[in-house]
XYZ file of C-alpha atoms in Angstrom:
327
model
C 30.686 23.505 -32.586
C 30.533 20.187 -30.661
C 29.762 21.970 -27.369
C 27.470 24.338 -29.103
C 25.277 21.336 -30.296
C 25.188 19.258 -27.125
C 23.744 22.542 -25.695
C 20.949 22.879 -28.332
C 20.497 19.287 -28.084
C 20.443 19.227 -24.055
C 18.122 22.126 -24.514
C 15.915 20.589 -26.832
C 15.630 17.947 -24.662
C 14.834 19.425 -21.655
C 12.311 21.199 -23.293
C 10.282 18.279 -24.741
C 10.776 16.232 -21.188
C 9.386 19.136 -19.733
C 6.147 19.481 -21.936
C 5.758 16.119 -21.981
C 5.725 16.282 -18.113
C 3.099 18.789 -18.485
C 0.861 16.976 -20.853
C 1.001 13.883 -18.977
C 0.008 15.646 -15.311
C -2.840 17.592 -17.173
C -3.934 14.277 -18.789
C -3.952 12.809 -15.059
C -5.977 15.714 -13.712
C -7.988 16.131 -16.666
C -9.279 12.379 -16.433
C -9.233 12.541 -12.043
C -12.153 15.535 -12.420
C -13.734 13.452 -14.748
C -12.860 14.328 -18.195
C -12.710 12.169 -20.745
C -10.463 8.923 -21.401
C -7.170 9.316 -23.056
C -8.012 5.990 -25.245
C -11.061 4.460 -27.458
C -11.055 1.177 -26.381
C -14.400 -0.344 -25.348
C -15.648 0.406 -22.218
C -14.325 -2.815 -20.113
C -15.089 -3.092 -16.502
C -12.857 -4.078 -13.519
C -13.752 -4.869 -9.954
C -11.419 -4.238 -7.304
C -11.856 -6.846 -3.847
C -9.670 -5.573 -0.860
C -9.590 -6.918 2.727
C -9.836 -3.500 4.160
C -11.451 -2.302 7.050
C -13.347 0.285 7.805
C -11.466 4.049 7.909
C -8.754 2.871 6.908
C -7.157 5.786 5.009
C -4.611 3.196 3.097
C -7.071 1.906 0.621
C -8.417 5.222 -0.002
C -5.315 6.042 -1.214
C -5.227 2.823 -3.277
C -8.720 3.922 -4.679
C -7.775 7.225 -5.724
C -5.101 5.557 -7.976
C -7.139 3.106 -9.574
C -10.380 5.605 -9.877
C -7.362 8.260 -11.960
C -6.288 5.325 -13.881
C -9.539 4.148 -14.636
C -11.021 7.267 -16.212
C -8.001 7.617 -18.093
C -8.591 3.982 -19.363
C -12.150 4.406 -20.231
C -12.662 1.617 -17.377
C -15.817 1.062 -15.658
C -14.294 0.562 -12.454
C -16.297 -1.050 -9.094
C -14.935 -1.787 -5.505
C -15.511 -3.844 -2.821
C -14.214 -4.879 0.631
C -14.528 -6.796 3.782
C -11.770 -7.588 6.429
C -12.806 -10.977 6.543
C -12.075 -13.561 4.526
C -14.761 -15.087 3.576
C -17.155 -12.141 3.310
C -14.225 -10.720 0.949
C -14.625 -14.470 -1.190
C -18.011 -13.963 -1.632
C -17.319 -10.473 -2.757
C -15.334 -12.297 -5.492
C -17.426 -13.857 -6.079
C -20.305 -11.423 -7.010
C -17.664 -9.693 -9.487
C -17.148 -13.441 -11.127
C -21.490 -13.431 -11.463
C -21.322 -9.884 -12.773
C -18.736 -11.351 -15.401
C -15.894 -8.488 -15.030
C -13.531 -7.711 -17.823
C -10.905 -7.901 -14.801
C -10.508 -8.552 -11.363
C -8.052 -6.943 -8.731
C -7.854 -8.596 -5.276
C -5.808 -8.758 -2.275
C -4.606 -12.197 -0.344
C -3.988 -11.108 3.336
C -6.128 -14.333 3.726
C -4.961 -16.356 1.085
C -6.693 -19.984 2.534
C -10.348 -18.140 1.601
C -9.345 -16.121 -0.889
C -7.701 -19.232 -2.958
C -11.137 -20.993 -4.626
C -12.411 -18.193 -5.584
C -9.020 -16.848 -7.264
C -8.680 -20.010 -9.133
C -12.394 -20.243 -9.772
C -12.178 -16.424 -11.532
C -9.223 -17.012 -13.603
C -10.585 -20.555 -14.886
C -13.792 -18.365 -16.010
C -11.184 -16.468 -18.143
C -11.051 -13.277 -16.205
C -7.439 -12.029 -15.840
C -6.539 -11.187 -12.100
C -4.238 -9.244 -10.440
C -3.369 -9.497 -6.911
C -2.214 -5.992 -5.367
C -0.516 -5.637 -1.965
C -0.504 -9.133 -0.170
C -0.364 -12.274 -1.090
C 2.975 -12.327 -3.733
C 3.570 -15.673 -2.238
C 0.389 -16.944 -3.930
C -0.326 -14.947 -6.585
C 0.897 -16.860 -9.398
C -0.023 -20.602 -7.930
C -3.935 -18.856 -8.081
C -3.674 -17.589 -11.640
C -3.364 -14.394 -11.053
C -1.343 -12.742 -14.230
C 0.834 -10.825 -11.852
C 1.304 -8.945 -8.436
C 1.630 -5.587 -7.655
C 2.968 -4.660 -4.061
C 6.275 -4.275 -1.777
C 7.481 -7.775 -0.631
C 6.295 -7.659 3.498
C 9.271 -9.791 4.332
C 12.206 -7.626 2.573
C 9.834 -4.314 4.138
C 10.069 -5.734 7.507
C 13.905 -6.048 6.879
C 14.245 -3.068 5.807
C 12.817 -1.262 9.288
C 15.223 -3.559 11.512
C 18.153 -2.581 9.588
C 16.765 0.936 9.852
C 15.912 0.393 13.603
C 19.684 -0.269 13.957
C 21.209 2.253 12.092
C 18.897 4.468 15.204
C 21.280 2.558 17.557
C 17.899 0.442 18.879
C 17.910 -1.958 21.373
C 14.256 -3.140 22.011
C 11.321 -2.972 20.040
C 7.869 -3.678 20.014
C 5.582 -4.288 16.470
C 2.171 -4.066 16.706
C -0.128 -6.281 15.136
C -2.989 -4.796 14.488
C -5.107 -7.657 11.967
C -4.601 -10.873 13.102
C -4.708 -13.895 10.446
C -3.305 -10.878 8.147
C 0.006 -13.435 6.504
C 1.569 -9.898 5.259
C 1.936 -8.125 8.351
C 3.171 -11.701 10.172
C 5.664 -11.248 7.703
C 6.800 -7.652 8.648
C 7.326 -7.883 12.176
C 9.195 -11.171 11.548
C 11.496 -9.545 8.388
C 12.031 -7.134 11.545
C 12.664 -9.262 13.392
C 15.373 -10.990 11.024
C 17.333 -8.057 10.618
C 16.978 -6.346 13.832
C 20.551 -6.866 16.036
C 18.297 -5.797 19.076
C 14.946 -7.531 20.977
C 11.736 -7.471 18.760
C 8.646 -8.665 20.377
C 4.788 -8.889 18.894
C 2.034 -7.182 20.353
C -1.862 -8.214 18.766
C -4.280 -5.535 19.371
C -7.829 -5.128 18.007
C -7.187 -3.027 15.321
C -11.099 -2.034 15.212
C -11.059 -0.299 18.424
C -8.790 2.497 18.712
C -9.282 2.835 22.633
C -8.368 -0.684 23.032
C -5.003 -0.442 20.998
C -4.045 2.711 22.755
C -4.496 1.185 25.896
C -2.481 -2.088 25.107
C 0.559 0.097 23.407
C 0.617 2.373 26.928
C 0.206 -0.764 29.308
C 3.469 -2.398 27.587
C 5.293 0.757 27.496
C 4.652 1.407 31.436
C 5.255 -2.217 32.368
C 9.093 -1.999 30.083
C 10.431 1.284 30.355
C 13.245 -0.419 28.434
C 11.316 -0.389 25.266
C 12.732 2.216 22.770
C 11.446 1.860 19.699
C 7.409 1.099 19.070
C 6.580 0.110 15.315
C 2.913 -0.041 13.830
C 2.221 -1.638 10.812
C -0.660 0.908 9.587
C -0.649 4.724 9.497
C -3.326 5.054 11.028
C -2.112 3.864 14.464
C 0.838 5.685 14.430
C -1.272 8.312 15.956
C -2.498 6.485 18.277
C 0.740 5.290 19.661
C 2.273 8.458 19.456
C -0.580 9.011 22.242
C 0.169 5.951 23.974
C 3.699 7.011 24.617
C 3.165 10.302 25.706
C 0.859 8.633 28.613
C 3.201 6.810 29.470
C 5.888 8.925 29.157
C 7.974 6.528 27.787
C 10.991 7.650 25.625
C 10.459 5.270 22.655
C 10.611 6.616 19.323
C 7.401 5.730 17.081
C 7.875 4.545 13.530
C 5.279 2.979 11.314
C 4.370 1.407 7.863
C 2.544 3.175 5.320
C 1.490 6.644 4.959
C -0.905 9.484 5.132
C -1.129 13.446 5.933
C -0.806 12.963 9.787
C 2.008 10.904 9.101
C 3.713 13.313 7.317
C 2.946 15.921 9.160
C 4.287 13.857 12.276
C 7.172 13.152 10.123
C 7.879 16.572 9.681
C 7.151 17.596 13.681
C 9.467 14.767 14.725
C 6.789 13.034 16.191
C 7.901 10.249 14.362
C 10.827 8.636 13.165
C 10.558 6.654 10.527
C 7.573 5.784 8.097
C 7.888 3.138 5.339
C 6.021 4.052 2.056
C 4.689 0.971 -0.567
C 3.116 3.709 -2.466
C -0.190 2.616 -2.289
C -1.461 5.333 -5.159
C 1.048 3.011 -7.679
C -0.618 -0.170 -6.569
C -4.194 0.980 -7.495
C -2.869 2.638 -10.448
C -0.936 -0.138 -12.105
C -3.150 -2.594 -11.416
C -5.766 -0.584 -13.362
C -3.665 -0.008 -15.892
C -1.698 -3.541 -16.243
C -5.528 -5.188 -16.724
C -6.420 -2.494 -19.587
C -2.691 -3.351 -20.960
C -3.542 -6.962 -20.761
C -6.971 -6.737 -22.317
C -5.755 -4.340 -24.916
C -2.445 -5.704 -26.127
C -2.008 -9.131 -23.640
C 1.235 -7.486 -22.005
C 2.207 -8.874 -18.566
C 4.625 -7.508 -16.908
C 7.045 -8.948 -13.661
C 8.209 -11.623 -15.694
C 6.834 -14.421 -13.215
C 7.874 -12.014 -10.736
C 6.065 -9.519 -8.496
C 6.492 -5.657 -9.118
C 7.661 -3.810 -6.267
C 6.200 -0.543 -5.355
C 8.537 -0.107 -1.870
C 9.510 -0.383 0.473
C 10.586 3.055 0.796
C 12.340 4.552 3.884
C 10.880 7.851 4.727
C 11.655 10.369 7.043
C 11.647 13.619 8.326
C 14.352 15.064 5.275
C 11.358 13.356 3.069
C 8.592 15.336 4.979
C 8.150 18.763 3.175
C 8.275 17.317 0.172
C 5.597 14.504 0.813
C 3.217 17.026 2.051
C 1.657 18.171 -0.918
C 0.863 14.646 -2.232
C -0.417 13.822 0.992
C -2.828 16.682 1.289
C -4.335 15.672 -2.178
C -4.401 11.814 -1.707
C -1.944 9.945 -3.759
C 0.685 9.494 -0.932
């Protein structure tokens, strides 16, 4: 009888996981192709400030998360960017004059970005800081962070870089003044038994990286491991190496179709994944939390969305989510 009822049971509860699974994924697509919101609060708006760059396929990702969480929320939602820090202040700026129910911003410049931070959480707006800038969220205001910690990511690919049996690597820089990817190559560099040296490149002209990637590969054959900290130069330096037929293997942070796909062809050998999709999504959804209810989660602490090694045993399965824009 025992065994009979932890079957039914077991059953049971499969059954209502799995329909719940189902209801929640239709309520996600139902509110991404712009149905209506799953709740009735008022109809709050938050701005979202990012230091992105142009075609940079990251923060689309990041938008598609917080756009689905958004029309779930009933959430008005607005974004912004500029890679400089300033320009991205003054963006801040514009959502303070606009008074937002809630702001979302990023602090891969935290000296401009920390004014303005202060200046929108003494105005009573609650902020959340998403992807850089942990260090600095809380001494800003901000109610909490949402991100991978860069320094424990950056560890992560030199202990990974080891286990490849690597001797010499190179980590390009592709932002410079950007304190999160400083903080990769040097949690790398931490970790990494073998040589890891920096290489800046102007991350706004392709050409120009490409160029710098292949001249250091030609000039150290010895080289055998090249890491970029954005997907979209993993392409690039997959190119790169083949001019110079060099024998380094190309890894990268962060993710997107061709990565995958390059994952998959063995193209590359490692990409690691902060789930940008969950930062944009949270973030959204911790602001309506905290306007609705004034929960806060972390503790004081930042929540972690990676990092995440990937590879190519990860590939097939990544594929799908990359295709429609949430990984």
């Amino acid at each position: 009888m025992g065994a009979v009822l932890a079957a039914v049971l077991g059953f049971s509860l499969v059954g209502c996981s799995s329909t719940g699974g189902k209801r929640a994924e239709e309520a996600r697509e139902a509110a991404a192709s712009g149905g209506k919101a799953t709740v009735t609060t008022p109809r709050w708006t938050f701005a979202m400030v990012t230091h992105s760059g142009d075609g940079d396929t990251f923060w689309d990702i990041v938008q598609k998360g917080a756009q689905e969480a958004a029309a779930k929320d009933n959430i008005n939602f607005l974004y912004s960017k500029n890679d400089e820090g300033q320009q991205q202040a003054q963006l801040v700026q514009a959502a303070i004059d606009k008074k937002v129910d809630g702001l979302i911003v990023t602090l891969a410049k935290p000296d401009a970005m920390k004014d303005v931070v202060k200046k929108a959480a003494a105005a009573g707006i609650p902020v959340i800081t998403i992807n850089s800038g942990s260090a600095q969220s809380k001494e800003y205001g901000a109610l909490t962070h949402i991100g991978q910690d860069e320094t424990v990511a950056g560890e992560a690919v030199g202990d990974e870089l080891d286990a490849r049996g690597k001797k010499k690597a190179l980590c390009i820089l592709h932002e410079q003044g950007n304190v999160g990817h400083e903080q990769r190559c040097a949690g790398a560099k931490k970790t990494f038994d073998g040589e890891l040296q920096n290489l800046y490149v102007d991350g706004t002209n392709m050409p120009d990286v490409q160029a710098s990637i292949e001249a250091k590969l030609q000039t150290d054959p010895s080289i055998d491991a090249v890491v970029t900290l954005g997907a979209p130069f993993a392409d690039t330096a997959v190119r790169a190496k083949e001019t110079a037929r060099s024998k380094a293997e190309i890894d990268t942070f962060d993710l997107n179709p061709k990565v995958a796909a390059a994952l998959k062809a063995g193209t590359l050998g490692f990409a690691v994944d902060q789930q940008p999709y969950l930062q944009g999504y949270e973030a959204v959804d911790l602001l309506w939390l905290y306007r609705y209810n004034a929960d806060v989660l972390g503790g004081g602490k930042p929540v972690l969305t990676g990092p995440q090694i990937l590879t190519k045993d990860d590939a097939a399965q990544l594929e799908d989510y990359t295709k429609r824009g949430t990984r």
